[in-house]
Amino acid sequence: MTHTPHDAATSAATKAKPWYGQLYIQVLAAIVVGIVLGWRWPDLATSMEPIGTTFIAAMKMLIGPIVFLTIIGGIAGVADLKKVGLTGLKALTYFQVGTIAALATGLVAINVFRLGDGVHADTSRLATSGDVGQYIEKGEHQQWWEFLTNLVPHSFFGAFVEGDILQVIFLAVIFGIAIKSVGRIGEPLIAGVNRLTEVVFKVLSFVMKAAPLGAFGAMAYAIGKFGLSTLTSLGSLILLFYVTSVLFVVVVLGSVLAAYVKLNIFQLFRYFKEEFFLVLGTSTAEPALPGLMRKLQFMGVERSTVGLVVPTGYSFNLDGAAIYLSLATLYIAQATDTALSVGQQLGLLAVMLLTSKGAAGVAGGGFIALTATLSTVGHVPAAGIMLIFGIDKFMSECRALVNFYGNAVATLVIAKWENGVDLARARQVLAGHVTAAAPATHAAESPVRSSPVADTEESARHSTSEAASPRA
């Protein structure tokens, strides 16, 4: 592959950037400072909450427009609209299989180690407090099919105001198909969407400069509010969840990636290191969504595939949440001396396959899905979630990270399935051989559609801190 002088200059500038100027180093340092502050001065640390929540709110503000514009641009760029439907169908099929695998992994782990045995919790004495009572009430009244009926927003802007990703996806798919269907009339709109996408990603680059502050505020508040001592009370359950999650990502997802896509999961970890620390610091995968989409496109994944699979996966492909759901449900059953047969556990798995989708992107979604599961089955008392409420915050980071990598792998699998990925380029990027934006000659030779989002100096740096304008 030949590089233009611009590429060489960009690469040289990247190499000359000091280590302390890298976003992931800054975020990591902010996390450490937040932990120390929360440990030594908890009262001061809890007052840092607005810093973290404001950054997350700013990121969520951009998620809707990014998803909407990316999906429209991706659909409008597809030659055959049937391909969009096939891609969506394949993605949903993979999501269900992946969720079943994650749920089964959690069930096996908690059945082997049985950490709840010996707790003998009396649910009649478990008083719900704080937000838990609201989560239980909402979960008990939530039906498994509600995520389908809630797809349609009450108004066009309502989906963006409420921040409901599923509703934004629904609107984007309809608008994308409509623009594509009107032919030449829609071409100016497509061009406008592409230009507006560049502007939104530039706004994102401004917001990402505050990522270290956001990570500091969120981590300081978490440690100051809940305390490190919380980790010792149910440390074994936290440890089991983390070990199970790591094994699922490395063994299950890594095997799928290696066997089918022929890519290395450890190289994928290194490639998404900035996003890793961002998710770790904020305890949510949403701030890393734009970076995930941009970097997948830079790897050589077709824009339409990225635009459709990644946002949908953030609602339907929650591997981390699935592992947590199965572990927590069985732990509560064991702790409350509720015996469950193999058949009943398989029934739980079927119910969780549905309830895990019901509260995606909702505050307290994990608890709502957990309560909905327990209420649907009826064997395990819902009040038992108080047993794990104190440690939930320390599991949220791991849930978000597994969700993030699960969607990265899912997109690569679907792209390979659809022949929509340049694997040679992907291997070069993951190996670190491509560190500058792809030259025009590569874009012409590759079957993957070039996009204004992927072709940026930001992608060249493998960083989410800046999003430079694309070359002409």
Short mmCIF file of C-alpha atoms in Angstrom, two decimals:
data_model
loop_
_atom_site.label_atom_id
_atom_site.label_comp_id
_atom_site.label_asym_id
_atom_site.label_seq_id
_atom_site.Cartn_x
_atom_site.Cartn_y
_atom_site.Cartn_z
CA MET A 1 0.00 0.00 0.00
CA THR A 2 1.34 3.43 -0.94
CA HIS A 3 0.80 6.45 1.25
CA THR A 4 0.39 10.04 0.21
CA PRO A 5 2.54 12.82 1.68
CA HIS A 6 -0.47 13.87 3.71
CA ASP A 7 -0.61 10.40 5.24
CA ALA A 8 3.09 10.50 6.08
CA ALA A 9 2.70 13.89 7.71
CA THR A 10 -0.28 12.73 9.71
CA SER A 11 1.54 9.59 10.81
CA ALA A 12 4.61 11.60 11.83
CA ALA A 13 2.46 14.00 13.81
CA THR A 14 0.82 11.06 15.52
CA LYS A 15 4.15 9.52 16.52
CA ALA A 16 5.40 12.85 17.81
CA LYS A 17 2.43 13.23 20.16
CA PRO A 18 3.63 12.83 23.79
CA TRP A 19 2.33 9.91 25.84
CA TYR A 20 0.59 12.20 28.31
CA GLY A 21 -1.37 13.73 25.43
CA GLN A 22 -3.10 10.42 24.63
CA LEU A 23 -6.76 10.36 25.65
CA TYR A 24 -6.65 6.93 27.25
CA ILE A 25 -3.70 7.95 29.48
CA GLN A 26 -5.58 11.04 30.62
CA VAL A 27 -8.75 9.05 31.33
CA LEU A 28 -6.80 6.36 33.22
CA ALA A 29 -5.09 9.02 35.37
CA ALA A 30 -8.47 10.63 36.05
CA ILE A 31 -9.91 7.28 37.16
CA VAL A 32 -7.04 6.73 39.59
CA VAL A 33 -7.43 10.24 41.05
CA GLY A 34 -11.19 9.68 41.38
CA ILE A 35 -10.66 6.39 43.25
CA VAL A 36 -8.18 7.99 45.66
CA LEU A 37 -10.49 10.95 46.28
CA GLY A 38 -13.47 8.69 46.90
CA TRP A 39 -11.46 6.52 49.28
CA ARG A 40 -9.83 9.27 51.33
CA TRP A 41 -12.41 12.09 51.17
CA PRO A 42 -15.82 10.48 50.45
CA ASP A 43 -17.88 13.57 51.27
CA LEU A 44 -15.92 15.70 48.83
CA ALA A 45 -15.98 12.89 46.26
CA THR A 46 -19.76 12.57 46.27
CA SER A 47 -20.01 16.27 45.43
CA MET A 48 -18.19 15.49 42.18
CA GLU A 49 -21.28 13.70 40.83
CA PRO A 50 -22.42 16.65 38.62
CA ILE A 51 -19.12 16.51 36.72
CA GLY A 52 -19.65 12.90 35.68
CA THR A 53 -23.37 13.18 35.01
CA THR A 54 -22.91 16.33 32.92
CA PHE A 55 -20.33 14.67 30.67
CA ILE A 56 -22.50 11.58 30.22
CA ALA A 57 -25.49 13.81 29.47
CA ALA A 58 -23.46 15.68 26.86
CA MET A 59 -22.49 12.40 25.21
CA LYS A 60 -26.05 11.09 25.26
CA MET A 61 -27.15 14.36 23.69
CA LEU A 62 -25.12 13.42 20.59
CA ILE A 63 -25.94 9.70 20.47
CA GLY A 64 -29.39 10.22 18.91
CA PRO A 65 -28.23 12.51 16.07
CA ILE A 66 -25.17 10.31 15.37
CA VAL A 67 -27.25 7.14 15.18
CA PHE A 68 -29.95 8.83 13.09
CA LEU A 69 -27.56 10.37 10.57
CA THR A 70 -25.28 7.32 10.32
CA ILE A 71 -28.13 4.90 9.65
CA ILE A 72 -29.70 7.17 7.04
CA GLY A 73 -26.36 7.67 5.31
CA GLY A 74 -25.64 3.95 5.41
CA ILE A 75 -29.01 2.90 3.99
CA ALA A 76 -28.96 5.61 1.33
CA GLY A 77 -25.53 4.38 0.22
CA VAL A 78 -26.65 0.78 -0.33
CA ALA A 79 -27.32 -0.18 -3.93
CA ASP A 80 -30.06 -2.70 -3.08
CA LEU A 81 -32.52 -2.04 -0.27
CA LYS A 82 -33.05 -5.77 0.15
CA LYS A 83 -29.55 -5.91 1.56
CA VAL A 84 -30.59 -3.65 4.44
CA GLY A 85 -33.35 -6.05 5.42
CA LEU A 86 -31.07 -9.07 5.16
CA THR A 87 -28.40 -7.37 7.24
CA GLY A 88 -30.94 -6.53 9.93
CA LEU A 89 -32.31 -10.07 9.96
CA LYS A 90 -28.84 -11.58 10.23
CA ALA A 91 -27.94 -9.15 13.00
CA LEU A 92 -31.02 -9.98 15.06
CA THR A 93 -30.36 -13.71 14.60
CA TYR A 94 -26.78 -13.32 15.80
CA PHE A 95 -27.92 -11.15 18.74
CA GLN A 96 -30.29 -13.86 19.95
CA VAL A 97 -27.67 -16.59 19.67
CA GLY A 98 -25.11 -14.42 21.46
CA THR A 99 -27.57 -13.56 24.26
CA ILE A 100 -28.37 -17.25 24.78
CA ALA A 101 -24.64 -18.04 24.99
CA ALA A 102 -24.10 -15.24 27.54
CA LEU A 103 -27.09 -16.30 29.65
CA ALA A 104 -25.96 -19.94 29.59
CA THR A 105 -22.43 -18.91 30.61
CA GLY A 106 -23.79 -17.10 33.67
CA LEU A 107 -26.07 -19.99 34.61
CA VAL A 108 -23.23 -22.50 34.42
CA ALA A 109 -20.90 -20.31 36.51
CA ILE A 110 -23.37 -19.73 39.37
CA ASN A 111 -24.43 -23.39 39.38
CA VAL A 112 -20.82 -24.52 39.67
CA PHE A 113 -19.80 -22.16 42.48
CA ARG A 114 -23.23 -21.68 44.18
CA LEU A 115 -22.22 -18.54 46.06
CA GLY A 116 -25.73 -17.98 47.44
CA ASP A 117 -25.84 -21.22 49.43
CA GLY A 118 -25.65 -20.59 53.15
CA VAL A 119 -26.95 -17.01 53.04
CA HIS A 120 -30.49 -18.04 54.10
CA ALA A 121 -31.92 -14.55 53.52
CA ASP A 122 -35.42 -13.87 54.87
CA THR A 123 -37.14 -11.84 52.15
CA SER A 124 -39.84 -10.69 54.57
CA ARG A 125 -37.17 -8.66 56.35
CA LEU A 126 -35.60 -7.22 53.21
CA ALA A 127 -36.93 -3.67 53.13
CA THR A 128 -36.57 -1.96 49.77
CA SER A 129 -35.04 1.50 49.90
CA GLY A 130 -34.09 4.32 47.58
CA ASP A 131 -34.59 3.70 43.88
CA VAL A 132 -34.95 -0.06 44.35
CA GLY A 133 -38.64 0.21 45.21
CA GLN A 134 -39.27 2.12 41.98
CA TYR A 135 -37.31 -0.42 39.94
CA ILE A 136 -39.25 -3.31 41.49
CA GLU A 137 -42.59 -1.63 40.88
CA LYS A 138 -41.72 -0.84 37.26
CA GLY A 139 -40.30 -4.31 36.66
CA GLU A 140 -43.36 -6.04 38.10
CA HIS A 141 -45.65 -4.14 35.75
CA GLN A 142 -43.44 -4.47 32.66
CA GLN A 143 -44.42 -6.94 29.97
CA TRP A 144 -41.88 -8.73 27.80
CA TRP A 145 -43.46 -7.43 24.60
CA GLU A 146 -43.34 -3.76 25.57
CA PHE A 147 -40.02 -3.18 23.82
CA LEU A 148 -41.85 -3.90 20.55
CA THR A 149 -44.78 -1.57 21.17
CA ASN A 150 -42.43 1.18 22.37
CA LEU A 151 -40.58 1.20 19.05
CA VAL A 152 -42.93 3.86 17.67
CA PRO A 153 -42.39 7.28 19.32
CA HIS A 154 -45.28 9.57 20.18
CA SER A 155 -43.68 12.28 18.05
CA PHE A 156 -40.68 12.64 15.77
CA PHE A 157 -38.70 14.73 18.23
CA GLY A 158 -39.90 12.70 21.19
CA ALA A 159 -37.43 9.91 20.38
CA PHE A 160 -34.52 12.36 20.56
CA VAL A 161 -35.84 14.15 23.66
CA GLU A 162 -36.29 10.90 25.56
CA GLY A 163 -33.03 9.47 24.23
CA ASP A 164 -34.67 6.19 23.23
CA ILE A 165 -32.19 4.57 20.83
CA LEU A 166 -34.66 1.98 19.55
CA GLN A 167 -37.10 4.71 18.53
CA VAL A 168 -34.31 6.69 16.85
CA ILE A 169 -33.29 3.54 14.92
CA PHE A 170 -36.92 3.02 13.87
CA LEU A 171 -37.18 6.58 12.53
CA ALA A 172 -33.77 6.44 10.84
CA VAL A 173 -34.53 3.20 9.00
CA ILE A 174 -37.84 4.57 7.71
CA PHE A 175 -36.30 7.86 6.58
CA GLY A 176 -33.29 6.11 5.05
CA ILE A 177 -35.49 3.78 2.99
CA ALA A 178 -37.74 6.68 1.94
CA ILE A 179 -34.81 8.84 0.79
CA LYS A 180 -33.37 5.91 -1.15
CA SER A 181 -36.76 5.14 -2.71
CA VAL A 182 -37.33 8.61 -4.17
CA GLY A 183 -34.18 8.34 -6.29
CA ARG A 184 -32.56 11.52 -7.63
CA ILE A 185 -34.87 13.74 -5.59
CA GLY A 186 -33.25 12.45 -2.42
CA GLU A 187 -29.64 12.93 -3.55
CA PRO A 188 -29.34 16.49 -2.14
CA LEU A 189 -30.66 15.17 1.18
CA ILE A 190 -28.04 12.41 1.20
CA ALA A 191 -25.32 14.97 0.61
CA GLY A 192 -26.76 17.10 3.40
CA VAL A 193 -26.81 14.12 5.76
CA ASN A 194 -23.14 13.41 5.03
CA ARG A 195 -22.16 17.02 5.68
CA LEU A 196 -24.25 17.22 8.84
CA THR A 197 -22.62 13.99 10.04
CA GLU A 198 -19.22 15.68 9.79
CA VAL A 199 -20.48 18.62 11.85
CA VAL A 200 -21.92 16.36 14.56
CA PHE A 201 -18.67 14.42 14.82
CA LYS A 202 -16.79 17.70 15.13
CA VAL A 203 -19.06 18.64 18.05
CA LEU A 204 -18.28 15.20 19.47
CA SER A 205 -14.56 15.95 19.30
CA PHE A 206 -15.17 19.05 21.44
CA VAL A 207 -17.12 17.08 24.04
CA MET A 208 -14.53 14.29 24.14
CA LYS A 209 -11.91 16.73 25.38
CA ALA A 210 -13.79 16.65 28.68
CA ALA A 211 -13.68 12.83 28.90
CA PRO A 212 -11.02 12.77 31.67
CA LEU A 213 -13.13 15.13 33.78
CA GLY A 214 -16.22 13.00 33.20
CA ALA A 215 -14.40 9.81 34.18
CA PHE A 216 -12.98 11.50 37.30
CA GLY A 217 -16.37 12.76 38.45
CA ALA A 218 -18.16 9.45 37.85
CA MET A 219 -15.51 7.32 39.58
CA ALA A 220 -15.05 9.68 42.54
CA TYR A 221 -18.79 9.71 43.16
CA ALA A 222 -19.10 5.91 42.90
CA ILE A 223 -16.31 5.22 45.40
CA GLY A 224 -17.33 8.06 47.72
CA LYS A 225 -21.00 7.06 47.70
CA PHE A 226 -20.74 3.28 48.04
CA GLY A 227 -17.26 2.91 49.53
CA LEU A 228 -14.58 0.35 48.90
CA SER A 229 -15.87 -1.63 51.90
CA THR A 230 -18.88 -2.65 49.81
CA LEU A 231 -16.55 -4.76 47.72
CA THR A 232 -15.67 -7.01 50.66
CA SER A 233 -19.25 -7.93 51.61
CA LEU A 234 -20.10 -9.62 48.33
CA GLY A 235 -16.63 -9.69 46.82
CA SER A 236 -16.96 -13.32 45.76
CA LEU A 237 -20.00 -12.56 43.59
CA ILE A 238 -18.24 -9.56 42.02
CA LEU A 239 -15.16 -11.68 41.35
CA LEU A 240 -17.23 -14.47 39.80
CA PHE A 241 -19.00 -11.98 37.54
CA TYR A 242 -15.73 -10.43 36.38
CA VAL A 243 -14.01 -13.78 35.78
CA THR A 244 -17.06 -15.15 33.95
CA SER A 245 -17.27 -12.02 31.81
CA VAL A 246 -13.57 -12.12 30.91
CA LEU A 247 -13.79 -15.79 29.97
CA PHE A 248 -16.87 -15.13 27.85
CA VAL A 249 -15.19 -12.31 25.93
CA VAL A 250 -11.83 -14.03 25.49
CA VAL A 251 -12.98 -17.62 24.96
CA VAL A 252 -16.46 -17.38 23.42
CA LEU A 253 -16.28 -14.08 21.51
CA GLY A 254 -12.57 -14.54 20.81
CA SER A 255 -13.17 -17.98 19.32
CA VAL A 256 -15.98 -16.70 17.10
CA LEU A 257 -13.82 -13.81 15.93
CA ALA A 258 -10.82 -16.04 15.24
CA ALA A 259 -12.69 -18.94 13.63
CA TYR A 260 -15.07 -16.98 11.41
CA VAL A 261 -13.58 -13.53 10.85
CA LYS A 262 -9.92 -14.62 11.24
CA LEU A 263 -9.09 -11.70 13.55
CA ASN A 264 -7.43 -11.60 16.97
CA ILE A 265 -9.47 -10.55 20.00
CA PHE A 266 -6.39 -9.27 21.85
CA GLN A 267 -5.50 -6.99 18.96
CA LEU A 268 -9.09 -5.74 19.12
CA PHE A 269 -8.58 -4.92 22.81
CA ARG A 270 -5.52 -2.84 21.97
CA TYR A 271 -7.26 -1.10 19.09
CA PHE A 272 -10.16 0.02 21.32
CA LYS A 273 -8.05 0.94 24.35
CA GLU A 274 -9.32 4.54 24.44
CA GLU A 275 -12.92 3.33 24.45
CA PHE A 276 -12.04 0.74 27.12
CA PHE A 277 -10.92 3.36 29.62
CA LEU A 278 -13.79 5.68 28.69
CA VAL A 279 -16.34 2.94 29.44
CA LEU A 280 -14.45 1.96 32.60
CA GLY A 281 -14.52 5.50 33.90
CA THR A 282 -18.13 6.34 33.10
CA SER A 283 -19.67 2.88 33.76
CA THR A 284 -21.68 3.05 30.55
CA ALA A 285 -20.97 1.97 26.98
CA GLU A 286 -22.89 4.82 25.34
CA PRO A 287 -20.04 7.39 25.32
CA ALA A 288 -17.92 4.88 23.39
CA LEU A 289 -20.54 4.26 20.68
CA PRO A 290 -19.34 6.99 18.26
CA GLY A 291 -15.73 5.86 18.58
CA LEU A 292 -16.74 2.24 17.98
CA MET A 293 -18.61 3.14 14.80
CA ARG A 294 -15.81 5.33 13.48
CA LYS A 295 -13.04 2.84 14.17
CA LEU A 296 -14.95 -0.07 12.64
CA GLN A 297 -15.36 1.94 9.45
CA PHE A 298 -11.67 2.79 9.49
CA MET A 299 -10.90 -0.94 9.76
CA GLY A 300 -12.70 -1.47 6.47
CA VAL A 301 -16.23 -2.40 7.57
CA GLU A 302 -18.94 -1.16 5.24
CA ARG A 303 -20.63 1.99 6.47
CA SER A 304 -24.17 0.66 6.06
CA THR A 305 -23.35 -2.40 8.17
CA VAL A 306 -21.78 -0.33 10.95
CA GLY A 307 -24.64 2.15 10.93
CA LEU A 308 -27.29 -0.55 11.28
CA VAL A 309 -25.65 -3.22 13.46
CA VAL A 310 -23.89 -1.13 16.13
CA PRO A 311 -26.85 1.05 17.25
CA THR A 312 -29.23 -1.94 17.14
CA GLY A 313 -26.75 -4.02 19.11
CA TYR A 314 -26.67 -1.42 21.85
CA SER A 315 -30.30 -2.34 22.54
CA PHE A 316 -30.52 -5.99 21.49
CA ASN A 317 -27.02 -7.39 21.98
CA LEU A 318 -26.27 -6.91 25.68
CA ASP A 319 -23.97 -9.80 26.51
CA GLY A 320 -22.73 -8.23 29.75
CA ALA A 321 -26.27 -7.56 30.95
CA ALA A 322 -27.24 -11.15 30.07
CA ILE A 323 -24.40 -12.63 32.14
CA TYR A 324 -25.30 -10.34 35.05
CA LEU A 325 -28.98 -11.22 34.77
CA SER A 326 -28.42 -14.98 34.95
CA LEU A 327 -25.84 -14.74 37.74
CA ALA A 328 -27.99 -12.39 39.84
CA THR A 329 -31.19 -14.39 39.38
CA LEU A 330 -29.63 -17.69 40.45
CA TYR A 331 -27.70 -16.05 43.29
CA ILE A 332 -30.93 -14.58 44.70
CA ALA A 333 -32.64 -17.96 44.33
CA GLN A 334 -29.80 -19.70 46.19
CA ALA A 335 -29.61 -16.98 48.88
CA THR A 336 -33.36 -17.18 49.57
CA ASP A 337 -33.32 -21.00 49.63
CA THR A 338 -35.48 -21.18 46.49
CA ALA A 339 -34.87 -24.51 44.80
CA LEU A 340 -34.91 -24.43 41.00
CA SER A 341 -34.83 -27.54 38.85
CA VAL A 342 -32.94 -27.75 35.57
CA GLY A 343 -36.24 -27.32 33.72
CA GLN A 344 -37.11 -24.21 35.72
CA GLN A 345 -33.66 -22.75 35.04
CA LEU A 346 -34.13 -23.35 31.31
CA GLY A 347 -37.48 -21.61 31.62
CA LEU A 348 -35.69 -18.72 33.32
CA LEU A 349 -33.29 -18.57 30.40
CA ALA A 350 -36.19 -18.29 27.95
CA VAL A 351 -37.80 -15.51 30.00
CA MET A 352 -34.50 -13.63 30.39
CA LEU A 353 -33.99 -13.79 26.64
CA LEU A 354 -37.01 -11.51 26.38
CA THR A 355 -36.81 -9.40 29.54
CA SER A 356 -33.17 -8.52 28.88
CA LYS A 357 -34.39 -6.54 25.86
CA GLY A 358 -37.20 -4.80 27.70
CA ALA A 359 -35.32 -2.10 29.59
CA ALA A 360 -32.46 -1.29 27.24
CA GLY A 361 -31.18 2.25 27.73
CA VAL A 362 -33.47 2.89 30.71
CA ALA A 363 -32.15 4.14 34.05
CA GLY A 364 -31.92 1.15 36.38
CA GLY A 365 -32.48 -1.10 33.37
CA GLY A 366 -30.57 -4.00 34.92
CA PHE A 367 -32.77 -4.03 38.01
CA ILE A 368 -35.94 -3.53 35.97
CA ALA A 369 -35.06 -6.50 33.75
CA LEU A 370 -34.13 -8.57 36.81
CA THR A 371 -37.40 -7.76 38.57
CA ALA A 372 -39.39 -8.43 35.41
CA THR A 373 -37.71 -11.83 35.17
CA LEU A 374 -38.41 -12.76 38.80
CA SER A 375 -42.01 -11.50 38.57
CA THR A 376 -42.69 -13.43 35.36
CA VAL A 377 -41.37 -16.71 36.72
CA GLY A 378 -42.89 -16.24 40.17
CA HIS A 379 -40.59 -18.68 42.02
CA VAL A 380 -37.96 -16.23 43.25
CA PRO A 381 -38.98 -13.22 45.44
CA ALA A 382 -38.33 -9.89 43.72
CA ALA A 383 -37.36 -8.26 47.02
CA GLY A 384 -34.22 -10.39 46.87
CA ILE A 385 -32.58 -7.84 44.60
CA MET A 386 -31.81 -5.85 47.75
CA LEU A 387 -29.13 -8.47 48.41
CA ILE A 388 -27.09 -7.25 45.44
CA PHE A 389 -28.13 -3.59 45.25
CA GLY A 390 -25.04 -2.39 47.11
CA ILE A 391 -22.57 -3.96 44.69
CA ASP A 392 -24.43 -3.26 41.45
CA LYS A 393 -22.38 -0.13 40.79
CA PHE A 394 -19.17 -2.15 40.89
CA MET A 395 -20.55 -4.53 38.28
CA SER A 396 -21.81 -1.85 35.90
CA GLU A 397 -18.35 -1.17 34.44
CA CYS A 398 -17.87 -4.82 33.54
CA ARG A 399 -21.38 -5.09 32.08
CA ALA A 400 -20.74 -2.07 29.88
CA LEU A 401 -17.35 -3.36 28.71
CA VAL A 402 -18.73 -6.78 27.76
CA ASN A 403 -21.61 -5.10 25.93
CA PHE A 404 -19.12 -2.91 24.07
CA TYR A 405 -16.83 -5.72 22.90
CA GLY A 406 -19.83 -7.93 22.18
CA ASN A 407 -21.12 -5.36 19.72
CA ALA A 408 -17.69 -4.86 18.17
CA VAL A 409 -17.41 -8.60 17.49
CA ALA A 410 -21.03 -8.80 16.34
CA THR A 411 -20.49 -6.07 13.74
CA LEU A 412 -17.37 -7.78 12.38
CA VAL A 413 -19.19 -11.12 12.20
CA ILE A 414 -22.19 -9.64 10.36
CA ALA A 415 -19.85 -7.69 8.04
CA LYS A 416 -17.99 -10.91 7.17
CA TRP A 417 -21.32 -12.68 6.67
CA GLU A 418 -22.40 -9.90 4.31
CA ASN A 419 -19.00 -9.69 2.53
CA GLY A 420 -18.93 -6.09 3.70
CA VAL A 421 -15.47 -5.90 5.25
CA ASP A 422 -11.98 -5.53 3.83
CA LEU A 423 -10.26 -8.18 5.95
CA ALA A 424 -6.79 -7.41 4.60
CA ARG A 425 -7.14 -3.82 5.75
CA ALA A 426 -8.67 -4.89 9.06
CA ARG A 427 -5.66 -7.08 9.81
CA GLN A 428 -3.27 -4.27 8.92
CA VAL A 429 -5.11 -1.81 11.14
CA LEU A 430 -5.28 -4.18 14.12
CA ALA A 431 -1.60 -5.01 13.71
CA GLY A 432 -0.78 -1.30 13.82
CA HIS A 433 0.56 -1.18 10.25
CA VAL A 434 -2.02 1.42 9.18
CA THR A 435 -1.84 4.48 11.40
CA ALA A 436 -3.00 7.16 8.96
CA ALA A 437 -6.23 7.73 7.08
CA ALA A 438 -6.56 5.54 4.02
CA PRO A 439 -5.36 7.23 0.85
CA ALA A 440 -7.69 7.76 -2.05
CA THR A 441 -6.10 4.89 -4.00
CA HIS A 442 -7.09 2.46 -1.28
CA ALA A 443 -10.64 3.76 -1.22
CA ALA A 444 -10.90 3.20 -4.93
CA GLU A 445 -9.50 -0.32 -4.79
CA SER A 446 -11.46 -1.47 -1.76
CA PRO A 447 -15.00 -2.83 -2.15
CA VAL A 448 -15.88 -1.08 1.09
CA ARG A 449 -17.64 2.23 0.69
CA SER A 450 -15.63 5.21 1.86
CA SER A 451 -17.36 7.57 4.25
CA PRO A 452 -16.73 11.05 5.57
CA VAL A 453 -16.87 9.67 9.09
CA ALA A 454 -14.28 6.96 8.61
CA ASP A 455 -11.87 9.02 6.53
CA THR A 456 -10.59 11.25 9.30
CA GLU A 457 -7.38 11.99 11.04
CA GLU A 458 -9.15 10.99 14.24
CA SER A 459 -9.53 7.44 12.98
CA ALA A 460 -5.95 7.55 11.86
CA ARG A 461 -4.89 8.18 15.45
CA HIS A 462 -7.17 5.47 16.79
CA SER A 463 -8.50 8.00 19.25
CA THR A 464 -11.86 9.46 20.16
CA SER A 465 -10.44 12.74 21.33
CA GLU A 466 -10.50 14.59 18.00
CA ALA A 467 -12.42 14.24 14.75
CA ALA A 468 -10.68 16.18 12.02
CA SER A 469 -12.39 17.07 8.79
CA PRO A 470 -11.90 14.56 5.96
CA ARG A 471 -9.69 15.22 2.99
CA ALA A 472 -11.18 16.20 -0.30
#
